[in-house]
Amino acid sequence: VSEDKVTFCRICEPFCGLVATVEDGRIVGVRGDRDNPFSQGFCCAKGVAMADVVTDPDRVIEPLRRCGGPGEFVPVPWDEALDDVARRLRAIVDEQGGHAFGGFIGNPPYFSYSAPMFFQGFLDAVGTKWKYGVNAEDAASRIAANAILYGSAALLLKPDLWRTDFAILIGANPLVSHGSVVSEPRIREALDAIAARGGRVVVIDPRRTETARRYEHVPVRGGTDAWLLAALCNVIIEHGLADRAFVDAHTTGYDAFAAALARFTPEHCAPRCRVPATTITALAREFAAAPNGVVYGRTGTCTQRFGTLNNLLQDAINILTGRIERRGGWVVGWGPIDFEAYAEKSGLSTYGAVRSRVTGLPDVNGQLASSALAADITTPGEGQVRALLTMGANPVISSGGGGRDLEDALEQLELHFSLDLYVNETNKHAQYIFPVTTFFEREDVPLLVMGNMLRPAVMATEAVVAPPPGVRQEWEILNELARRMGLGGAYSAPALRRLAKLGLRVKPRPMIDAMLRLSDAGDRFGLRRNGISFKKLLTRHPHGVVLQEELPIRPLETRLRTADRRIPLGAAPLLEQLRRLADFEERGDFPLRVIGMRELRSQNTWMHNVARLMPDGRVQRALVHPDDATAAGLEDGRLATISSETGTVTVAIEVTTDMTPGTIAVPHGWGHNGGWRRANGAGGANSNELALARPADVEALAGMSILNGIPVRLARTPLTPEARERDTVSI
Ligand code: SF4
């Protein structure tokens, strides 16, 4: 019997509506849901290919216990594994305190509503402040900038693309990433519509990306965005283009900011960023003159040496031109569940409230940088991490420096247990791996992105297939471990832990249902007839419902969380970073710059084992400009050695004028050596190996791994005849 089941994707932020065709409990097809009013039928290859993860023979479908070296595991019954982990963790915490335990959460579980909730609950129940994650390879600098400018790490602004006339995208490639820190499955249509109504989309990037090709491209040297952004601000100020009425009403510190920018003239910055001064001046003037506009940047700018400064300066352009919380500008957004209030109440919207114990890096939204973990494990003393939970995380591959020290550190732990779909390069060092569900096997609500949608929508889904018998959801595993440790359950609220000890263990469904019912769109438990609940979403809106076609614009002072309800343009971290930028000297002995690159058929480090995305013969290619290839004696398809001060990778190159001279793009997520056969067999190199992982080389304000703008050299790789046969690839 074949049945179509409506659901939605939870691989990345658009949360596209899907229809899964199920036969005899197996998914036999996946397509975009045309009746979903939010995504209107759009879905990408990854959403379709996710069905293959469900049946992947390399997937972990029963608990595993380490029986030898890294990666050597045997199956073990659930009870035995849970009892042993609970007993050992209890003993470590009893003897050394709650801070002897740490948790690391990766990207995939964040797209479930229940997994991050119970992960935090487990950490709180055990009593540790050590929560690590992948934000320092992603958006931590964006969030830190929000905390500095707007007074809250949870206040995430988004580009009002459907109503803007001038969008500057910097370090963002939404035609491939499908948008980030903004949820809009129809982002290409939104950008096309700008051009169609006579507006402009300008893409600033070292590579002529898929997005840059479709609109206007301004090439920039890798890792130098801060100089370009500072020069744009300088032109707006020096040419009298600032919206002084807005600035006077909503900001403080304008004069100090203007003084700090005085030296960053287009002529001064052009040699650094390699954008002509005339182009910088024209872009600033045209952007300021547009009826409305927005600057939006993402991981490309975030993961640089001046990542937080980049975000501060992007926003400064929006602020100086009066585009904050304005139609077509940089807006606070709205979701039925006030995520910002939820994060603040849950103590999650922090910045610098906790510092990593050895490197002293600040938490961002409660999360510590991945690069801090190895030293926190290996350095003896108060709060040393002796037991670790990794959940859907692979920092050995994804962290800056390629997790160089982390593999050794993981082997020194007294206990490491993991919740994951696969044996990866990180949890192969664990003592236990607990198997978890795919998104097709669990209920959900898009809690994380509800406040990020450009057309605020809400939807709910049941599981469309049952998980394999040996597989459980993350929340079930963590709740059960907490119970066996005598903690009641994996709840942040002490009252819920007390109830659990009495035998009343609240499941996540009533928790999210209450949040939905009490939300701005909720049914208030029957008081509002047309309001939503989890059940009403399933029955009345099975394809989801768009709640607002446009983002509401509200008085800015009501949105800001700073004490004086103004934006501090003279904030000390911003001025201090501008001083550092002015003094920064580039190294001449590594003349080229490496940037990362996201591919359409790849999702960070975890989707390389799917044949549909990783067919035989697909190879990793570093993109190199012809001038740089010629200088290194390289031709198209040849293996090249790329060396930074601390790491070296060998990778085939594609010679292309899509790159700006001096910058090389290396796709990330390759170079596997875990328990996934196809991913291992695909070869390639881990581009993050090139990152400099010393404490001094981590971005200062958010602990970002510096993955873009890494100084490197490029050389021809000497090949033996056998290697030539094996490694030379035709592109
Ligand atoms: S764009 Fe993201 S959410 Fe949409 S189908 Fe692709 S992976 Fe899933």
XYZ file of C-alpha atoms and ligand atoms in Angstrom:
739
model
C 0.000 0.000 0.000
C 1.381 3.356 -1.039
C 0.573 6.491 0.900
C 1.675 10.133 0.554
C 2.586 11.696 3.875
C 3.038 15.430 4.284
C 6.002 16.622 6.297
C 8.846 19.131 6.051
C 12.614 19.039 5.719
C 14.871 19.704 8.681
C 18.314 19.717 7.113
C 18.711 23.467 6.821
C 16.888 26.677 7.594
C 14.172 26.993 4.907
C 12.290 23.989 6.348
C 10.844 23.174 2.905
C 7.545 21.308 2.763
C 7.924 17.699 1.593
C 5.674 14.829 0.589
C 7.078 11.392 1.399
C 5.610 8.411 -0.416
C 5.586 5.488 1.991
C 5.113 1.833 1.044
C 5.064 -0.888 3.676
C 6.711 1.409 6.221
C 9.503 2.454 3.848
C 9.988 5.799 2.132
C 10.084 5.162 -1.612
C 9.990 8.759 -2.817
C 10.268 12.340 -1.617
C 9.150 15.479 -3.436
C 8.488 19.122 -2.647
C 5.029 19.833 -1.231
C 3.229 22.079 -3.746
C 0.461 22.716 -1.223
C 2.833 24.069 1.391
C 2.105 27.818 1.282
C 5.571 28.666 2.595
C 7.815 26.692 0.221
C 5.261 26.217 -2.606
C 6.815 23.013 -3.912
C 10.480 23.973 -3.650
C 12.918 21.473 -2.212
C 16.530 20.713 -3.056
C 18.445 17.523 -3.807
C 19.409 17.056 -0.157
C 15.807 16.951 1.039
C 15.057 14.227 -1.514
C 18.272 12.324 -0.771
C 17.550 12.296 2.948
C 15.390 9.226 2.341
C 18.628 7.363 1.570
C 20.072 8.257 4.980
C 17.134 6.414 6.550
C 18.166 3.145 4.895
C 21.915 3.755 4.690
C 23.654 0.468 5.566
C 26.330 2.482 7.406
C 23.786 4.137 9.688
C 24.027 3.235 13.386
C 20.800 1.407 14.278
C 21.702 -0.154 17.617
C 23.807 1.035 20.566
C 27.526 0.463 20.082
C 30.260 -0.052 22.656
C 33.926 0.529 21.943
C 35.890 -2.726 21.965
C 39.329 -1.656 20.740
C 40.986 1.246 18.974
C 39.129 4.241 17.578
C 36.216 3.111 15.423
C 36.142 -0.457 16.757
C 32.678 -1.110 18.186
C 30.363 -3.993 19.015
C 26.570 -3.844 19.390
C 25.317 -3.754 22.964
C 21.771 -3.945 24.429
C 20.143 -0.599 25.267
C 19.809 -1.310 29.003
C 23.435 -2.336 29.339
C 24.669 0.789 27.522
C 22.381 3.199 29.385
C 23.220 1.669 32.770
C 26.955 1.786 32.191
C 27.011 5.382 30.912
C 24.706 6.546 33.741
C 26.804 4.780 36.382
C 30.135 6.084 35.080
C 28.919 9.650 34.565
C 27.324 9.655 38.018
C 30.626 8.562 39.564
C 32.623 11.250 37.714
C 30.176 13.996 38.702
C 29.989 12.795 42.332
C 33.742 12.792 42.634
C 34.714 15.851 40.554
C 31.543 17.959 40.311
C 29.130 18.764 37.494
C 31.737 20.805 35.604
C 33.754 17.639 34.994
C 31.145 17.011 32.291
C 30.653 18.877 29.026
C 28.316 18.612 26.057
C 28.931 19.370 22.384
C 25.959 19.853 20.078
C 26.291 19.856 16.302
C 24.156 21.314 13.558
C 21.661 18.506 12.645
C 19.966 18.177 16.068
C 19.363 21.932 16.200
C 16.652 21.551 13.572
C 14.590 19.357 15.901
C 12.514 21.176 18.501
C 13.025 18.511 21.181
C 16.710 17.560 20.840
C 18.268 20.942 21.795
C 15.682 21.393 24.555
C 16.595 18.098 26.230
C 20.316 18.546 25.516
C 20.211 21.772 27.524
C 18.034 20.021 30.098
C 20.575 17.224 30.485
C 23.438 19.693 30.961
C 21.406 21.621 33.533
C 20.372 18.453 35.360
C 24.001 17.294 35.605
C 24.992 20.809 36.652
C 27.580 21.903 34.108
C 28.167 25.188 32.318
C 30.348 23.611 29.623
C 28.270 23.642 26.448
C 30.271 23.605 23.231
C 29.012 23.781 19.679
C 29.595 24.668 16.059
C 28.542 28.297 16.266
C 32.155 29.432 16.049
C 32.239 27.916 12.543
C 28.939 29.560 11.690
C 27.080 32.477 13.243
C 28.657 33.286 16.619
C 30.160 36.527 15.288
C 26.750 37.521 13.908
C 25.193 36.899 17.305
C 27.973 38.688 19.208
C 27.437 41.736 16.990
C 23.730 41.672 17.862
C 24.548 41.596 21.557
C 26.921 44.563 21.165
C 24.633 46.714 19.012
C 21.124 45.761 20.056
C 21.602 44.545 23.631
C 20.547 40.931 23.112
C 22.280 37.916 21.615
C 18.855 36.553 20.709
C 17.762 39.599 18.721
C 18.434 38.376 15.192
C 17.664 40.829 12.429
C 16.946 39.718 8.871
C 16.985 41.275 5.416
C 13.493 42.302 4.290
C 14.189 40.962 0.805
C 10.615 40.928 -0.449
C 10.350 44.698 -0.055
C 13.851 45.986 -0.610
C 15.129 47.875 -3.635
C 18.847 47.407 -3.018
C 20.330 44.280 -1.448
C 24.059 43.995 -0.839
C 24.966 40.373 -0.093
C 28.453 39.857 1.293
C 29.959 36.433 2.003
C 26.580 34.844 1.325
C 25.570 32.514 -1.498
C 21.859 31.910 -0.897
C 21.310 30.187 -4.240
C 23.397 27.323 -2.792
C 23.012 27.712 0.978
C 19.288 28.565 0.598
C 19.693 31.267 3.221
C 20.965 31.365 6.748
C 19.835 33.213 9.852
C 16.906 33.841 7.588
C 14.331 31.242 6.619
C 12.913 31.635 3.118
C 12.588 28.636 0.778
C 11.763 31.047 -2.064
C 14.839 33.184 -1.551
C 15.775 33.044 -5.228
C 12.336 34.365 -6.168
C 12.722 37.110 -3.557
C 16.065 38.174 -5.079
C 14.777 37.888 -8.648
C 11.839 40.091 -7.695
C 14.205 42.871 -6.571
C 15.830 42.961 -9.988
C 12.436 42.613 -11.722
C 11.085 45.744 -10.038
C 14.129 47.744 -11.063
C 16.164 47.285 -7.894
C 19.679 45.892 -7.499
C 21.257 42.830 -5.952
C 25.011 43.284 -5.497
C 27.014 40.245 -4.415
C 30.402 40.884 -2.810
C 32.484 37.707 -2.831
C 35.979 36.518 -3.808
C 34.296 33.984 -6.092
C 31.764 34.585 -8.837
C 29.325 32.387 -6.937
C 26.093 30.970 -8.256
C 24.349 33.992 -6.704
C 26.917 36.473 -8.021
C 26.501 35.089 -11.534
C 22.768 35.770 -11.491
C 23.046 39.363 -10.249
C 25.860 41.954 -9.977
C 29.261 40.836 -8.721
C 31.882 42.871 -6.871
C 34.991 40.681 -6.424
C 36.927 41.125 -3.186
C 40.125 39.558 -1.904
C 39.466 36.651 0.504
C 39.390 37.627 4.177
C 39.536 41.410 3.635
C 35.853 42.282 3.949
C 36.471 44.482 6.990
C 38.501 46.978 4.942
C 35.810 47.153 2.267
C 33.001 47.540 4.803
C 34.926 50.184 6.750
C 35.519 52.110 3.529
C 31.799 51.969 2.651
C 30.997 53.411 6.097
C 33.686 56.061 5.595
C 32.142 57.226 2.303
C 28.656 57.401 3.815
C 29.957 59.572 6.655
C 32.455 61.725 4.769
C 30.132 62.401 1.824
C 27.260 63.416 4.103
C 25.104 60.461 3.048
C 24.094 59.364 6.555
C 20.481 59.661 7.638
C 21.231 62.041 10.491
C 17.639 62.166 11.698
C 17.673 58.387 12.216
C 21.185 58.413 13.659
C 20.360 61.205 16.105
C 17.133 59.544 17.213
C 18.349 55.979 17.599
C 22.099 55.850 18.191
C 24.816 57.057 20.499
C 28.537 57.444 19.823
C 28.305 58.646 16.214
C 31.198 61.101 16.549
C 33.548 58.506 18.058
C 32.606 56.009 15.341
C 33.121 58.585 12.593
C 36.517 59.518 14.028
C 37.592 55.868 14.188
C 36.640 55.436 10.531
C 38.359 58.560 9.255
C 41.492 56.732 8.159
C 39.581 54.008 6.267
C 39.162 55.968 3.066
C 38.443 54.049 -0.160
C 41.943 54.924 -1.360
C 43.466 53.506 1.850
C 41.377 50.302 1.800
C 41.391 49.520 -1.920
C 44.879 47.928 -1.948
C 43.878 45.684 0.991
C 40.528 44.457 -0.341
C 41.438 44.896 -4.010
C 38.173 46.617 -4.808
C 38.888 49.847 -6.729
C 38.291 53.019 -4.702
C 35.942 54.310 -7.405
C 33.818 51.138 -7.077
C 33.652 51.498 -3.289
C 32.617 55.146 -3.505
C 30.005 54.498 -6.183
C 28.524 51.534 -4.295
C 28.211 53.537 -1.057
C 26.631 56.504 -2.840
C 24.167 54.379 -4.818
C 23.171 52.309 -1.803
C 22.594 55.413 0.322
C 20.570 57.044 -2.448
C 18.224 54.056 -2.917
C 14.711 54.466 -1.495
C 15.480 51.574 0.828
C 18.133 48.911 1.100
C 19.843 46.299 3.194
C 23.298 44.810 3.690
C 23.188 41.100 4.543
C 26.222 38.927 5.218
C 26.699 35.335 6.315
C 29.290 32.676 6.958
C 31.786 34.069 4.436
C 32.167 37.239 6.487
C 31.486 35.597 9.856
C 34.389 33.138 9.779
C 37.178 35.654 9.272
C 39.829 37.134 11.520
C 37.607 40.223 11.872
C 34.328 38.275 11.776
C 32.480 40.175 14.504
C 33.795 43.486 13.194
C 32.495 42.546 9.730
C 29.032 42.050 11.188
C 29.243 45.279 13.181
C 30.232 47.201 10.048
C 27.555 45.568 7.882
C 25.003 46.702 10.418
C 26.660 50.106 10.677
C 25.934 50.668 6.976
C 22.292 49.773 7.628
C 22.244 52.010 10.701
C 23.944 55.026 9.097
C 21.506 54.915 6.177
C 18.489 54.574 8.526
C 17.502 51.071 7.386
C 17.004 49.353 10.769
C 13.445 48.162 11.399
C 12.374 49.895 8.206
C 10.444 48.452 5.269
C 12.921 46.817 2.875
C 15.743 47.121 5.389
C 17.322 45.156 8.243
C 14.367 44.171 10.400
C 13.795 42.433 13.696
C 11.237 40.007 12.363
C 8.365 38.224 13.986
C 7.322 34.685 14.807
C 4.290 33.338 16.647
C 6.563 32.094 19.432
C 8.699 34.975 20.627
C 12.006 33.125 20.346
C 13.931 36.062 21.734
C 11.801 36.124 24.891
C 12.011 32.325 25.128
C 15.827 32.429 24.827
C 16.082 35.207 27.395
C 13.812 33.384 29.853
C 15.726 30.145 29.372
C 19.038 31.901 29.989
C 20.205 31.099 26.457
C 20.683 34.620 25.069
C 23.986 35.260 26.796
C 27.263 36.677 25.513
C 30.357 36.309 27.655
C 28.435 34.973 30.676
C 30.696 31.891 30.633
C 34.297 31.736 29.441
C 36.132 28.645 28.269
C 38.330 27.563 31.142
C 41.743 27.586 29.415
C 41.483 29.974 26.469
C 38.972 32.355 28.096
C 36.793 32.605 24.991
C 33.286 33.990 25.604
C 30.127 31.971 25.243
C 27.779 33.177 22.530
C 24.134 32.291 23.136
C 25.371 29.979 25.880
C 27.691 28.102 23.541
C 31.475 27.896 23.746
C 33.768 27.740 20.732
C 34.773 24.318 19.415
C 38.434 25.360 19.385
C 38.350 25.687 23.199
C 37.437 22.066 23.824
C 40.770 20.234 23.420
C 42.583 22.392 25.996
C 39.606 22.220 28.374
C 39.927 18.425 28.304
C 43.688 18.123 28.582
C 44.596 20.921 31.002
C 44.439 19.710 34.617
C 42.721 21.800 37.261
C 39.351 23.021 38.425
C 36.564 22.329 35.929
C 38.643 20.037 33.710
C 36.317 18.234 31.302
C 36.636 14.514 32.030
C 33.370 13.260 30.497
C 31.845 14.396 27.219
C 28.594 14.000 25.318
C 28.747 14.734 21.587
C 25.365 14.957 19.884
C 25.153 15.141 16.092
C 28.576 16.727 16.141
C 31.852 16.129 14.355
C 34.313 18.790 15.539
C 37.357 16.691 14.591
C 36.444 17.560 10.989
C 34.383 20.720 11.336
C 36.423 22.718 13.831
C 39.152 25.154 12.849
C 42.547 23.534 12.686
C 40.814 20.338 11.575
C 40.517 19.234 15.205
C 44.268 18.629 15.155
C 44.607 18.370 18.942
C 41.091 17.182 19.573
C 41.565 13.555 18.535
C 44.324 13.125 21.116
C 42.273 14.949 23.738
C 39.216 12.744 23.152
C 41.290 9.649 23.877
C 42.207 11.118 27.277
C 38.592 11.397 28.475
C 37.323 9.090 31.223
C 33.977 8.864 29.422
C 32.776 9.931 25.996
C 29.346 8.994 24.712
C 27.650 10.142 21.564
C 24.175 10.367 20.060
C 24.401 10.177 16.283
C 23.261 8.724 12.981
C 26.772 7.596 12.031
C 30.160 6.619 13.389
C 32.024 9.775 12.420
C 35.571 11.072 12.852
C 34.761 12.397 16.333
C 32.586 9.767 17.967
C 34.803 6.951 16.719
C 36.796 7.926 19.817
C 33.742 7.477 22.093
C 33.069 4.550 24.408
C 29.392 4.433 23.450
C 27.290 5.578 20.494
C 23.502 5.724 20.866
C 21.544 5.632 17.575
C 19.061 8.435 16.889
C 16.164 9.056 14.521
C 16.252 10.874 11.200
C 13.765 13.701 10.813
C 11.397 11.387 8.915
C 11.102 9.329 12.104
C 10.074 12.031 14.564
C 7.398 14.662 15.134
C 8.440 18.274 14.840
C 7.738 21.981 14.752
C 10.191 24.518 13.248
C 10.864 26.107 16.622
C 14.393 27.319 15.837
C 13.493 29.312 12.714
C 10.008 30.534 13.575
C 11.318 34.039 14.188
C 13.572 34.005 11.098
C 10.946 33.572 8.398
C 10.483 36.399 5.900
C 6.830 35.314 5.569
C 6.171 33.998 9.081
C 4.678 30.514 8.863
C 4.096 27.608 11.174
C 3.667 23.882 10.612
C 3.763 20.631 12.528
C 4.416 17.051 11.515
C 4.167 13.571 12.900
C 6.829 10.993 12.060
C 6.166 9.660 8.552
C 7.802 6.268 9.204
C 8.668 4.365 12.356
C 12.372 4.278 13.226
C 14.277 0.979 13.112
C 13.536 -0.965 16.314
C 16.902 -0.172 17.916
C 16.719 3.585 17.350
C 15.404 6.259 19.726
C 14.986 10.028 19.739
C 17.613 12.195 21.403
C 15.216 13.444 24.090
C 14.235 9.899 25.050
C 17.865 8.837 25.437
C 18.895 11.860 27.491
C 15.785 11.686 29.664
C 16.437 8.033 30.384
C 20.108 8.623 31.186
C 19.144 11.395 33.599
C 16.615 9.097 35.270
C 19.173 6.327 35.688
C 21.585 8.838 37.195
C 18.964 9.662 39.833
C 18.390 13.174 38.441
C 14.723 12.670 37.560
C 14.929 13.695 33.917
C 16.692 15.908 31.394
C 14.853 19.108 32.286
C 16.239 22.585 32.812
C 13.433 23.454 35.239
C 14.102 22.023 38.726
C 10.317 21.658 39.212
C 10.129 19.317 36.222
C 13.040 17.282 37.600
C 11.250 17.009 40.948
C 8.061 15.881 39.207
C 10.061 13.335 37.239
C 11.476 11.899 40.448
C 7.879 11.344 41.523
C 7.271 9.448 38.293
C 5.676 12.235 36.212
C 8.033 12.703 33.297
C 6.786 15.370 30.918
C 7.284 14.565 27.239
C 8.286 17.291 24.775
C 4.939 17.275 22.906
C 2.912 18.927 25.719
C 5.766 21.404 26.205
C 5.779 22.584 22.585
C 1.988 22.402 22.453
C 1.748 24.796 25.390
C 4.231 27.146 23.693
C 2.164 27.101 20.486
C -1.155 27.577 22.289
C 0.133 30.487 24.364
C 1.887 32.068 21.366
C 0.666 35.121 19.452
C -1.137 32.763 17.052
C -2.213 30.268 19.726
C -5.699 29.104 20.660
C -5.059 30.054 24.311
C -6.456 26.670 25.317
C -9.853 27.297 23.708
C -10.163 31.035 24.322
C -9.310 31.894 20.711
C -11.296 29.903 18.167
C -9.001 30.214 15.173
C -5.810 29.881 17.146
C -3.310 27.073 16.698
C -2.200 24.103 18.750
C 0.006 21.160 17.733
C -3.086 19.078 16.971
C -4.886 21.869 15.118
C -1.834 22.401 12.932
C -1.899 18.719 12.010
C -5.635 18.585 11.330
C -6.518 22.058 10.031
C -3.213 23.059 8.408
C -1.459 19.822 7.423
C 0.654 21.701 4.833
C 1.420 24.541 7.238
C 0.040 28.054 7.303
C 1.580 31.420 6.482
C 0.566 33.726 9.310
C 1.790 37.001 7.821
C 2.710 37.731 4.208
C 4.969 40.592 5.285
C 7.125 41.190 8.313
C 5.568 43.671 10.717
C 7.553 46.877 11.269
C 7.391 48.206 14.805
C 8.889 51.231 16.576
C 12.612 50.553 16.822
C 12.921 51.674 20.434
C 10.471 48.932 21.440
C 12.713 46.296 19.843
C 16.100 47.313 21.206
C 17.328 45.675 24.414
C 20.078 48.157 25.251
C 19.558 50.033 28.538
C 18.923 53.383 26.819
C 17.037 51.812 23.850
C 19.648 53.188 21.448
C 22.307 51.576 19.261
C 25.837 52.261 20.576
C 27.885 53.122 17.474
C 30.709 54.012 19.846
C 30.667 50.609 21.595
C 34.122 49.831 22.992
C 34.509 46.459 21.184
C 33.682 48.090 17.843
C 36.184 50.916 18.276
C 38.828 48.543 19.619
C 38.425 46.227 16.625
C 38.755 49.173 14.243
C 42.039 50.051 15.967
C 43.220 46.460 15.529
C 42.209 46.523 11.882
C 44.157 49.717 11.328
C 47.270 48.162 12.883
C 46.949 44.739 11.255
C 49.868 43.699 9.082
C 49.457 40.921 6.550
C 52.138 38.292 6.135
C 53.928 38.345 2.827
C 55.373 34.827 2.997
C 51.962 33.222 2.444
C 50.755 35.357 -0.472
C 47.450 33.659 -1.352
C 44.221 33.383 0.651
C 41.959 30.341 1.066
C 38.227 30.617 1.497
C 35.720 27.841 2.166
C 32.970 26.893 -0.217
C 29.580 25.268 0.272
C 28.390 22.879 -2.422
C 24.805 22.220 -3.465
C 25.116 18.477 -2.842
C 26.742 18.697 0.537
C 25.677 19.664 4.050
C 28.629 20.452 6.277
C 30.209 17.123 7.251
C 27.323 14.687 7.394
C 25.755 14.042 3.981
C 28.710 12.642 2.064
C 27.642 9.030 2.468
C 24.599 9.285 0.204
C 25.101 7.971 -3.331
C 22.588 10.418 -4.772
C 24.655 13.329 -3.496
C 28.045 11.666 -3.720
C 27.945 9.571 -6.916
C 31.019 7.606 -7.959
C 33.517 9.921 -9.591
C 32.508 13.088 -7.768
C 35.713 14.735 -6.604
C 36.668 17.700 -4.491
C 38.102 20.533 -6.545
C 39.805 23.659 -5.296
C 39.019 26.630 -7.524
C 42.086 28.603 -8.620
C 42.411 31.649 -10.876
C 44.461 31.036 -14.061
C 47.142 33.572 -13.000
C 47.711 31.752 -9.695
C 47.695 28.348 -11.398
C 50.250 29.478 -13.968
C 52.482 30.991 -11.291
C 52.478 27.642 -9.460
C 52.994 25.618 -12.662
C 49.579 23.992 -12.358
C 47.036 23.046 -14.928
C 43.377 22.109 -14.707
C 42.767 18.783 -12.925
C 46.257 18.599 -11.453
C 46.839 17.803 -7.768
C 48.083 20.807 -5.833
C 49.510 21.278 -2.379
C 48.033 24.149 -0.404
C 50.006 25.046 2.727
C 49.222 27.426 5.543
C 51.473 28.207 8.486
C 50.164 25.159 10.352
C 48.511 22.775 7.888
C 48.763 21.293 4.411
C 46.168 19.741 2.120
C 46.502 18.095 -1.255
C 43.580 18.593 -3.595
C 42.772 18.590 -7.309
C 42.312 22.043 -8.797
C 39.908 23.539 -11.266
C 41.312 26.552 -13.070
C 38.582 29.152 -13.424
C 38.102 32.857 -13.872
C 35.255 32.603 -11.346
C 37.972 33.184 -8.741
C 39.599 36.524 -8.106
C 43.386 36.371 -8.451
C 45.049 35.651 -5.125
C 42.182 33.704 -3.555
C 41.569 29.929 -3.683
C 38.223 28.333 -2.793
C 38.290 24.866 -1.193
C 34.921 23.084 -0.671
C 34.438 22.057 2.942
C 33.180 18.829 4.489
C 35.563 16.478 2.638
C 38.422 14.243 3.822
C 36.519 11.609 5.779
C 37.950 8.797 7.849
C 35.016 7.582 9.915
C 32.574 4.712 9.790
C 30.968 5.766 6.495
C 32.304 3.883 3.529
C 31.196 6.082 0.639
C 32.274 9.295 2.395
C 35.677 7.754 3.179
C 36.012 6.478 -0.371
C 35.259 9.889 -1.880
C 38.652 11.087 -0.639
C 39.413 14.779 -0.739
C 40.945 16.904 1.956
C 39.547 18.629 5.010
C 39.866 22.315 4.151
C 39.704 23.227 7.852
C 43.140 21.602 8.270
C 44.517 24.865 6.909
C 42.974 26.954 9.665
C 45.263 28.291 12.340
C 44.045 26.866 15.639
C 46.342 28.567 18.132
C 44.465 30.676 20.695
C 45.947 33.854 19.207
C 44.584 32.871 15.820
C 40.972 32.618 16.896
C 38.736 35.618 16.206
C 38.721 37.822 19.285
C 35.092 38.687 20.098
C 33.237 35.449 19.345
C 35.999 32.825 19.228
C 35.358 32.222 15.536
C 37.474 29.676 13.724
C 39.149 31.608 10.934
C 38.097 29.595 7.895
C 38.076 32.377 5.311
C 41.105 34.405 4.345
C 43.683 31.876 5.576
C 47.155 32.887 4.288
C 48.537 30.042 2.123
C 51.014 29.045 -0.550
C 50.127 26.988 -3.618
C 52.469 24.449 -5.197
C 52.492 21.613 -7.680
C 52.295 18.227 -5.928
C 55.084 15.920 -7.132
C 53.511 12.701 -8.367
C 54.906 9.205 -8.640
C 53.803 7.361 -11.812
C 51.387 5.268 -9.709
C 49.980 8.340 -8.002
C 49.674 10.067 -11.345
C 47.543 7.156 -12.567
C 45.432 7.176 -9.393
C 45.126 10.825 -8.458
C 45.026 12.894 -11.600
C 41.400 13.574 -12.262
C 39.614 14.874 -15.255
C 37.159 17.584 -14.424
S 16.822 23.755 1.025
Fe 17.310 22.871 3.070
S 15.321 22.575 4.022
Fe 14.934 22.834 1.821
S 14.918 20.732 0.997
Fe 17.005 21.522 0.793
S 18.051 20.806 2.620
Fe 15.860 20.655 3.018
